[in-house]
Amino acid sequence: MRSPFSNLLVCSLFLAMLGFSAHAANPIALFHGLGDSCLFPGVNSLARKLTAGTGAYAACVESGSFIFSWFTTMEYQSEYACNALKSDPNFANKTIDIIGLSQGNLIARHIIQKCDFGGRVDKYISIAGPHMGVYTVPVCNSGMICDAINWVVREFVYTTPAQYFIGPAGYFKDAKSYQSYLNSCSFLPELNNEKDTKNETYRQRFGSLGKVMLVMFTDDVTINPKETAWFQYYDENLTLQTMEQTKLYQEDYIGLKTLDQNKKITKVELPGGHLRFTDDDVQKTFIPFLGGTERPTTALRGTIQI
């Protein structure tokens, strides 16, 4: 017969194991998208759900809120986020997980590939990220007016003022004029290691992630092509290439092929428009991927900003 002391010891060990399990997941850094802010409720609501589901610290890391996400360079926003990450003791010098929302994924990639915060990134969830660039302005893919707008944008997007003062210009990719993009786009060609001189650190850091989830939305018209979220893009004839057909993958510019061959990439397709994921998606898709436990849900569409 077990003594009261041994029963107490077993209970204490069990509770200690539960406590360890609840906090075993890595801290989670979230990076918001264009026109959003860490002060806004959407991204903070997501952080609270992630903490509840994983037991881990989760917080939005600011990269330059609201208007700054439009009118400062992507490099400035990324360095701002890197410094914010370094100043948070919950992230600095630790193994962390990252979630990026839309434009925030390019900032997340900067953190993974370039930010020396003393730790490393293990798991990465990319939700509707424009990884290979965008071919048109948001929510204006076709039609007479949009065609005219996009023509003007393509004429001026690679000028110095546009690249210096408009954040999204740093990842606008004119598929019909790849050399112009490569020569004059200030952010994405370097992040994607597309320049002639390759940065082996980018390849090593991104390629050594523990696992990656790439989320695309079926009715996304904010980023064009929507498949850029899966590292797909148009060729010079505007034919959509699969991830495996791109030079970025074939020549393993950033370690994407390495991750794929090691079966570390999960592609997820969700119904609806840009970032319109549900609480059900958070609980059943995102949280288990991060090492948490699925919880009861209410299937309401999210209100996260782009």
Protein backbone atom coordinates (compact mmCIF):
# COMPACT_ATOMS: atom_id res chain seq x y z
CA MET A 1 0.00 0.00 0.00
CA ARG A 2 1.38 3.38 -1.02
CA SER A 3 2.02 5.80 1.88
CA PRO A 4 0.49 9.32 1.97
CA PHE A 5 4.00 10.70 1.49
CA SER A 6 4.59 8.66 -1.67
CA ASN A 7 1.18 9.70 -3.00
CA LEU A 8 2.08 13.33 -2.37
CA LEU A 9 5.43 12.84 -4.09
CA VAL A 10 3.80 11.26 -7.15
CA CYS A 11 1.23 14.07 -7.35
CA SER A 12 3.98 16.69 -7.06
CA LEU A 13 6.00 15.06 -9.82
CA PHE A 14 2.90 14.83 -12.02
CA LEU A 15 2.07 18.49 -11.49
CA ALA A 16 5.68 19.44 -12.16
CA MET A 17 5.58 17.48 -15.42
CA LEU A 18 2.36 19.24 -16.39
CA GLY A 19 3.96 22.58 -15.64
CA PHE A 20 6.98 21.69 -17.76
CA SER A 21 4.77 20.49 -20.62
CA ALA A 22 2.70 23.68 -20.53
CA HIS A 23 5.81 25.79 -20.91
CA ALA A 24 7.87 23.52 -23.15
CA ALA A 25 7.03 25.42 -26.34
CA ASN A 26 9.40 28.14 -27.54
CA PRO A 27 8.58 31.85 -27.11
CA ILE A 28 6.64 33.08 -30.15
CA ALA A 29 7.36 36.37 -31.92
CA LEU A 30 4.67 37.77 -34.22
CA PHE A 31 5.31 40.27 -37.00
CA HIS A 32 2.33 42.25 -38.28
CA GLY A 33 1.57 43.26 -41.82
CA LEU A 34 1.11 46.43 -43.84
CA GLY A 35 -1.02 49.07 -42.13
CA ASP A 36 -1.16 47.19 -38.84
CA SER A 37 0.45 47.83 -35.46
CA CYS A 38 1.30 45.96 -32.28
CA LEU A 39 -1.06 48.43 -30.60
CA PHE A 40 -4.06 47.10 -32.54
CA PRO A 41 -6.27 44.33 -31.10
CA GLY A 42 -6.08 41.75 -33.91
CA VAL A 43 -2.48 40.66 -33.58
CA ASN A 44 -2.64 40.83 -29.76
CA SER A 45 -5.71 38.61 -29.75
CA LEU A 46 -3.74 36.08 -31.80
CA ALA A 47 -0.84 36.28 -29.33
CA ARG A 48 -3.16 35.56 -26.40
CA LYS A 49 -4.61 32.52 -28.17
CA LEU A 50 -1.14 31.20 -28.90
CA THR A 51 -0.10 31.60 -25.27
CA ALA A 52 -3.25 29.82 -24.11
CA GLY A 53 -2.67 26.97 -26.54
CA THR A 54 1.08 26.49 -26.12
CA GLY A 55 1.83 27.78 -22.63
CA ALA A 56 4.59 29.88 -24.18
CA TYR A 57 5.23 33.60 -24.15
CA ALA A 58 3.82 35.13 -27.35
CA ALA A 59 3.97 38.78 -28.34
CA CYS A 60 3.90 41.09 -31.32
CA VAL A 61 7.31 42.58 -32.10
CA GLU A 62 6.95 46.06 -33.53
CA SER A 63 8.53 46.83 -36.88
CA GLY A 64 7.18 50.35 -37.33
CA SER A 65 3.47 50.72 -36.78
CA PHE A 66 0.68 51.71 -39.18
CA ILE A 67 1.90 54.57 -41.39
CA PHE A 68 5.58 53.58 -40.97
CA SER A 69 4.83 50.19 -42.55
CA TRP A 70 3.83 52.13 -45.68
CA PHE A 71 6.33 54.96 -45.76
CA THR A 72 9.63 53.65 -44.41
CA THR A 73 11.90 51.18 -46.19
CA MET A 74 11.61 47.47 -45.53
CA GLU A 75 15.23 47.49 -44.37
CA TYR A 76 14.41 50.16 -41.76
CA GLN A 77 11.36 48.21 -40.57
CA SER A 78 13.38 45.00 -40.37
CA GLU A 79 16.22 46.58 -38.38
CA TYR A 80 13.65 48.21 -36.08
CA ALA A 81 12.11 44.78 -35.44
CA CYS A 82 15.54 43.21 -34.89
CA ASN A 83 16.40 45.79 -32.23
CA ALA A 84 12.99 45.32 -30.59
CA LEU A 85 13.58 41.57 -30.46
CA LYS A 86 17.02 42.04 -28.90
CA SER A 87 15.56 44.33 -26.21
CA ASP A 88 12.92 41.80 -25.10
CA PRO A 89 14.45 39.36 -22.58
CA ASN A 90 11.77 36.83 -23.49
CA PHE A 91 13.32 36.54 -26.97
CA ALA A 92 16.95 37.65 -26.73
CA ASN A 93 19.47 34.78 -26.50
CA LYS A 94 16.72 32.15 -26.77
CA THR A 95 15.44 29.59 -29.24
CA ILE A 96 12.20 31.09 -30.53
CA ASP A 97 9.39 30.47 -32.99
CA ILE A 98 8.13 33.10 -35.43
CA ILE A 99 4.81 33.88 -37.09
CA GLY A 100 4.62 36.41 -39.92
CA LEU A 101 1.45 38.03 -41.23
CA SER A 102 1.55 39.16 -44.87
CA GLN A 103 4.29 41.82 -45.28
CA GLY A 104 5.48 40.87 -41.80
CA ASN A 105 6.87 37.66 -43.30
CA LEU A 106 9.62 39.55 -45.09
CA ILE A 107 10.54 41.13 -41.77
CA ALA A 108 10.37 37.68 -40.18
CA ARG A 109 12.74 36.38 -42.86
CA HIS A 110 15.14 39.24 -42.10
CA ILE A 111 15.08 38.14 -38.45
CA ILE A 112 15.79 34.53 -39.42
CA GLN A 113 18.51 35.28 -41.97
CA LYS A 114 20.17 38.47 -40.70
CA CYS A 115 19.28 39.41 -37.11
CA ASP A 116 21.89 38.45 -34.49
CA PHE A 117 19.66 38.41 -31.40
CA GLY A 118 21.80 35.86 -29.57
CA GLY A 119 19.47 32.93 -30.17
CA ARG A 120 18.00 31.02 -33.11
CA VAL A 121 14.67 30.48 -34.81
CA ASP A 122 13.26 26.95 -34.72
CA LYS A 123 9.72 26.93 -36.17
CA TYR A 124 8.32 29.46 -38.63
CA ILE A 125 4.69 29.96 -39.70
CA SER A 126 4.28 32.17 -42.75
CA ILE A 127 0.69 33.36 -43.22
CA ALA A 128 0.09 34.89 -46.68
CA GLY A 129 3.66 36.07 -47.10
CA PRO A 130 4.77 37.80 -50.35
CA HIS A 131 8.01 35.81 -50.39
CA MET A 132 8.65 36.06 -54.12
CA GLY A 133 7.31 39.59 -54.43
CA VAL A 134 4.07 41.03 -55.79
CA TYR A 135 3.20 41.88 -59.39
CA THR A 136 0.39 44.39 -58.75
CA VAL A 137 -0.68 46.83 -56.06
CA PRO A 138 -2.89 45.38 -53.30
CA VAL A 139 -6.47 44.47 -54.28
CA CYS A 140 -6.00 45.80 -57.81
CA ASN A 141 -5.01 42.88 -59.99
CA SER A 142 -6.99 43.49 -63.18
CA GLY A 143 -9.48 45.76 -64.93
CA MET A 144 -9.07 48.98 -66.90
CA ILE A 145 -8.42 51.25 -63.92
CA CYS A 146 -6.15 48.78 -62.14
CA ASP A 147 -4.22 48.10 -65.35
CA ALA A 148 -3.55 51.83 -65.66
CA ILE A 149 -2.53 52.11 -61.99
CA ASN A 150 -0.18 49.16 -62.24
CA TRP A 151 1.37 50.52 -65.44
CA VAL A 152 2.21 53.77 -63.64
CA VAL A 153 3.54 51.86 -60.65
CA ARG A 154 5.84 49.78 -62.85
CA GLU A 155 7.16 52.94 -64.50
CA PHE A 156 8.18 54.52 -61.19
CA VAL A 157 8.53 51.75 -58.60
CA TYR A 158 12.27 51.27 -59.17
CA THR A 159 13.14 54.95 -58.93
CA THR A 160 15.11 56.11 -55.90
CA PRO A 161 12.25 58.14 -54.33
CA ALA A 162 9.84 55.18 -54.57
CA GLN A 163 12.35 52.75 -53.12
CA TYR A 164 13.30 55.16 -50.34
CA PHE A 165 9.84 56.35 -49.27
CA ILE A 166 7.39 53.50 -50.01
CA GLY A 167 7.82 50.28 -48.03
CA PRO A 168 6.04 47.83 -50.39
CA ALA A 169 8.16 49.09 -53.30
CA GLY A 170 10.93 47.04 -51.74
CA TYR A 171 9.24 43.80 -52.77
CA PHE A 172 7.43 44.81 -55.97
CA LYS A 173 8.67 42.40 -58.62
CA ASP A 174 8.04 43.15 -62.29
CA ALA A 175 8.18 39.67 -63.79
CA LYS A 176 8.52 41.13 -67.29
CA SER A 177 11.55 43.16 -66.30
CA TYR A 178 13.50 40.93 -63.94
CA GLN A 179 16.78 42.74 -64.51
CA SER A 180 15.25 46.07 -63.50
CA TYR A 181 13.97 44.43 -60.33
CA LEU A 182 17.34 42.85 -59.64
CA ASN A 183 19.26 46.09 -60.23
CA SER A 184 16.96 48.60 -58.54
CA CYS A 185 14.66 46.92 -56.01
CA SER A 186 16.15 47.78 -52.63
CA PHE A 187 15.08 44.88 -50.42
CA LEU A 188 13.76 41.60 -51.81
CA PRO A 189 16.59 40.66 -54.25
CA GLU A 190 19.06 40.82 -51.39
CA LEU A 191 16.77 38.99 -48.92
CA ASN A 192 16.13 36.23 -51.48
CA ASN A 193 19.86 36.00 -52.23
CA GLU A 194 19.24 36.68 -55.92
CA LYS A 195 22.29 38.92 -56.42
CA ASP A 196 25.34 37.51 -58.19
CA THR A 197 27.29 37.32 -54.94
CA LYS A 198 25.49 34.87 -52.64
CA ASN A 199 25.38 35.18 -48.87
CA GLU A 200 25.99 31.71 -47.44
CA THR A 201 24.72 32.82 -44.01
CA TYR A 202 21.23 33.41 -45.42
CA ARG A 203 21.20 29.92 -46.94
CA GLN A 204 22.51 28.30 -43.77
CA ARG A 205 20.19 30.07 -41.33
CA PHE A 206 16.96 29.66 -43.27
CA GLY A 207 17.88 26.15 -44.38
CA SER A 208 18.49 25.04 -40.79
CA LEU A 209 15.02 25.91 -39.49
CA GLY A 210 13.33 23.10 -37.59
CA LYS A 211 10.18 23.26 -39.69
CA VAL A 212 8.21 25.73 -41.77
CA MET A 213 4.49 26.16 -42.48
CA LEU A 214 3.49 28.15 -45.58
CA VAL A 215 -0.14 29.31 -45.52
CA MET A 216 -1.98 30.48 -48.65
CA PHE A 217 -5.61 31.66 -48.97
CA THR A 218 -7.73 30.45 -51.88
CA ASP A 219 -9.40 33.82 -52.58
CA ASP A 220 -6.50 36.12 -51.77
CA VAL A 221 -6.45 39.15 -54.09
CA THR A 222 -4.29 41.35 -51.84
CA ILE A 223 -1.05 39.71 -52.94
CA ASN A 224 -0.66 38.79 -56.60
CA PRO A 225 0.02 36.01 -57.27
CA LYS A 226 -1.48 34.53 -54.12
CA GLU A 227 0.92 31.63 -54.66
CA THR A 228 3.84 33.88 -53.72
CA ALA A 229 2.91 32.69 -50.22
CA TRP A 230 4.17 29.25 -51.36
CA PHE A 231 7.33 30.66 -53.00
CA GLN A 232 5.76 30.53 -56.47
CA TYR A 233 5.91 33.35 -59.00
CA TYR A 234 5.40 34.36 -62.62
CA ASP A 235 8.07 33.91 -65.27
CA GLU A 236 8.67 36.59 -67.93
CA ASN A 237 5.61 35.33 -69.85
CA LEU A 238 3.44 35.63 -66.71
CA THR A 239 3.18 31.85 -66.49
CA LEU A 240 3.01 30.80 -62.87
CA GLN A 241 5.99 28.68 -61.84
CA THR A 242 5.82 26.13 -59.07
CA MET A 243 8.21 26.52 -56.17
CA GLU A 244 10.36 23.74 -57.59
CA GLN A 245 10.61 25.47 -61.01
CA THR A 246 12.06 28.71 -59.64
CA LYS A 247 15.79 29.39 -59.68
CA LEU A 248 15.54 30.38 -56.02
CA TYR A 249 14.59 26.76 -55.27
CA GLN A 250 16.69 24.96 -57.88
CA GLU A 251 19.91 26.75 -56.92
CA ASP A 252 18.91 26.80 -53.23
CA TYR A 253 19.53 30.52 -52.78
CA ILE A 254 18.12 30.62 -49.24
CA GLY A 255 18.01 26.96 -48.24
CA LEU A 256 14.41 26.40 -49.35
CA LYS A 257 15.33 23.29 -51.35
CA THR A 258 17.27 21.95 -48.37
CA LEU A 259 14.23 22.34 -46.13
CA ASP A 260 11.96 20.74 -48.71
CA GLN A 261 14.21 17.76 -49.30
CA ASN A 262 14.43 17.24 -45.54
CA LYS A 263 10.60 17.24 -45.42
CA LYS A 264 10.48 20.28 -43.16
CA ILE A 265 7.97 22.32 -45.21
CA THR A 266 4.22 22.04 -44.70
CA LYS A 267 1.97 23.83 -47.21
CA VAL A 268 -1.50 24.81 -46.00
CA GLU A 269 -4.33 26.19 -48.12
CA LEU A 270 -7.15 27.94 -46.26
CA PRO A 271 -10.44 29.17 -47.71
CA GLY A 272 -11.26 32.86 -48.01
CA GLY A 273 -9.47 36.12 -48.56
CA HIS A 274 -6.22 37.57 -47.31
CA LEU A 275 -5.51 36.63 -43.67
CA ARG A 276 -9.10 35.50 -43.14
CA PHE A 277 -8.18 32.59 -40.92
CA THR A 278 -10.53 31.39 -38.20
CA ASP A 279 -10.10 30.64 -34.54
CA ASP A 280 -10.51 27.02 -35.60
CA ASP A 281 -7.47 27.41 -37.86
CA VAL A 282 -5.45 28.84 -34.97
CA GLN A 283 -6.41 26.04 -32.59
CA LYS A 284 -6.24 23.08 -34.99
CA THR A 285 -3.50 24.13 -37.41
CA PHE A 286 -1.15 26.74 -35.94
CA ILE A 287 -1.00 25.75 -32.27
CA PRO A 288 -0.29 22.01 -32.80
CA PHE A 289 2.45 22.95 -35.28
CA LEU A 290 4.07 25.03 -32.53
CA GLY A 291 3.90 22.15 -30.07
CA GLY A 292 0.75 23.14 -28.26
CA THR A 293 -2.51 21.34 -27.59
CA GLU A 294 -5.68 21.76 -29.63
CA ARG A 295 -8.40 23.60 -27.66
CA PRO A 296 -12.17 24.13 -28.13
CA THR A 297 -12.90 26.76 -30.76
CA THR A 298 -15.46 29.17 -32.11
CA ALA A 299 -15.17 29.27 -35.89
CA LEU A 300 -15.28 33.01 -36.41
CA ARG A 301 -13.36 34.67 -39.21
CA GLY A 302 -10.29 36.57 -38.06
CA THR A 303 -9.94 40.34 -38.26
CA ILE A 304 -6.16 40.61 -38.56
CA GLN A 305 -5.05 43.53 -40.70
CA ILE A 306 -2.79 43.13 -43.74
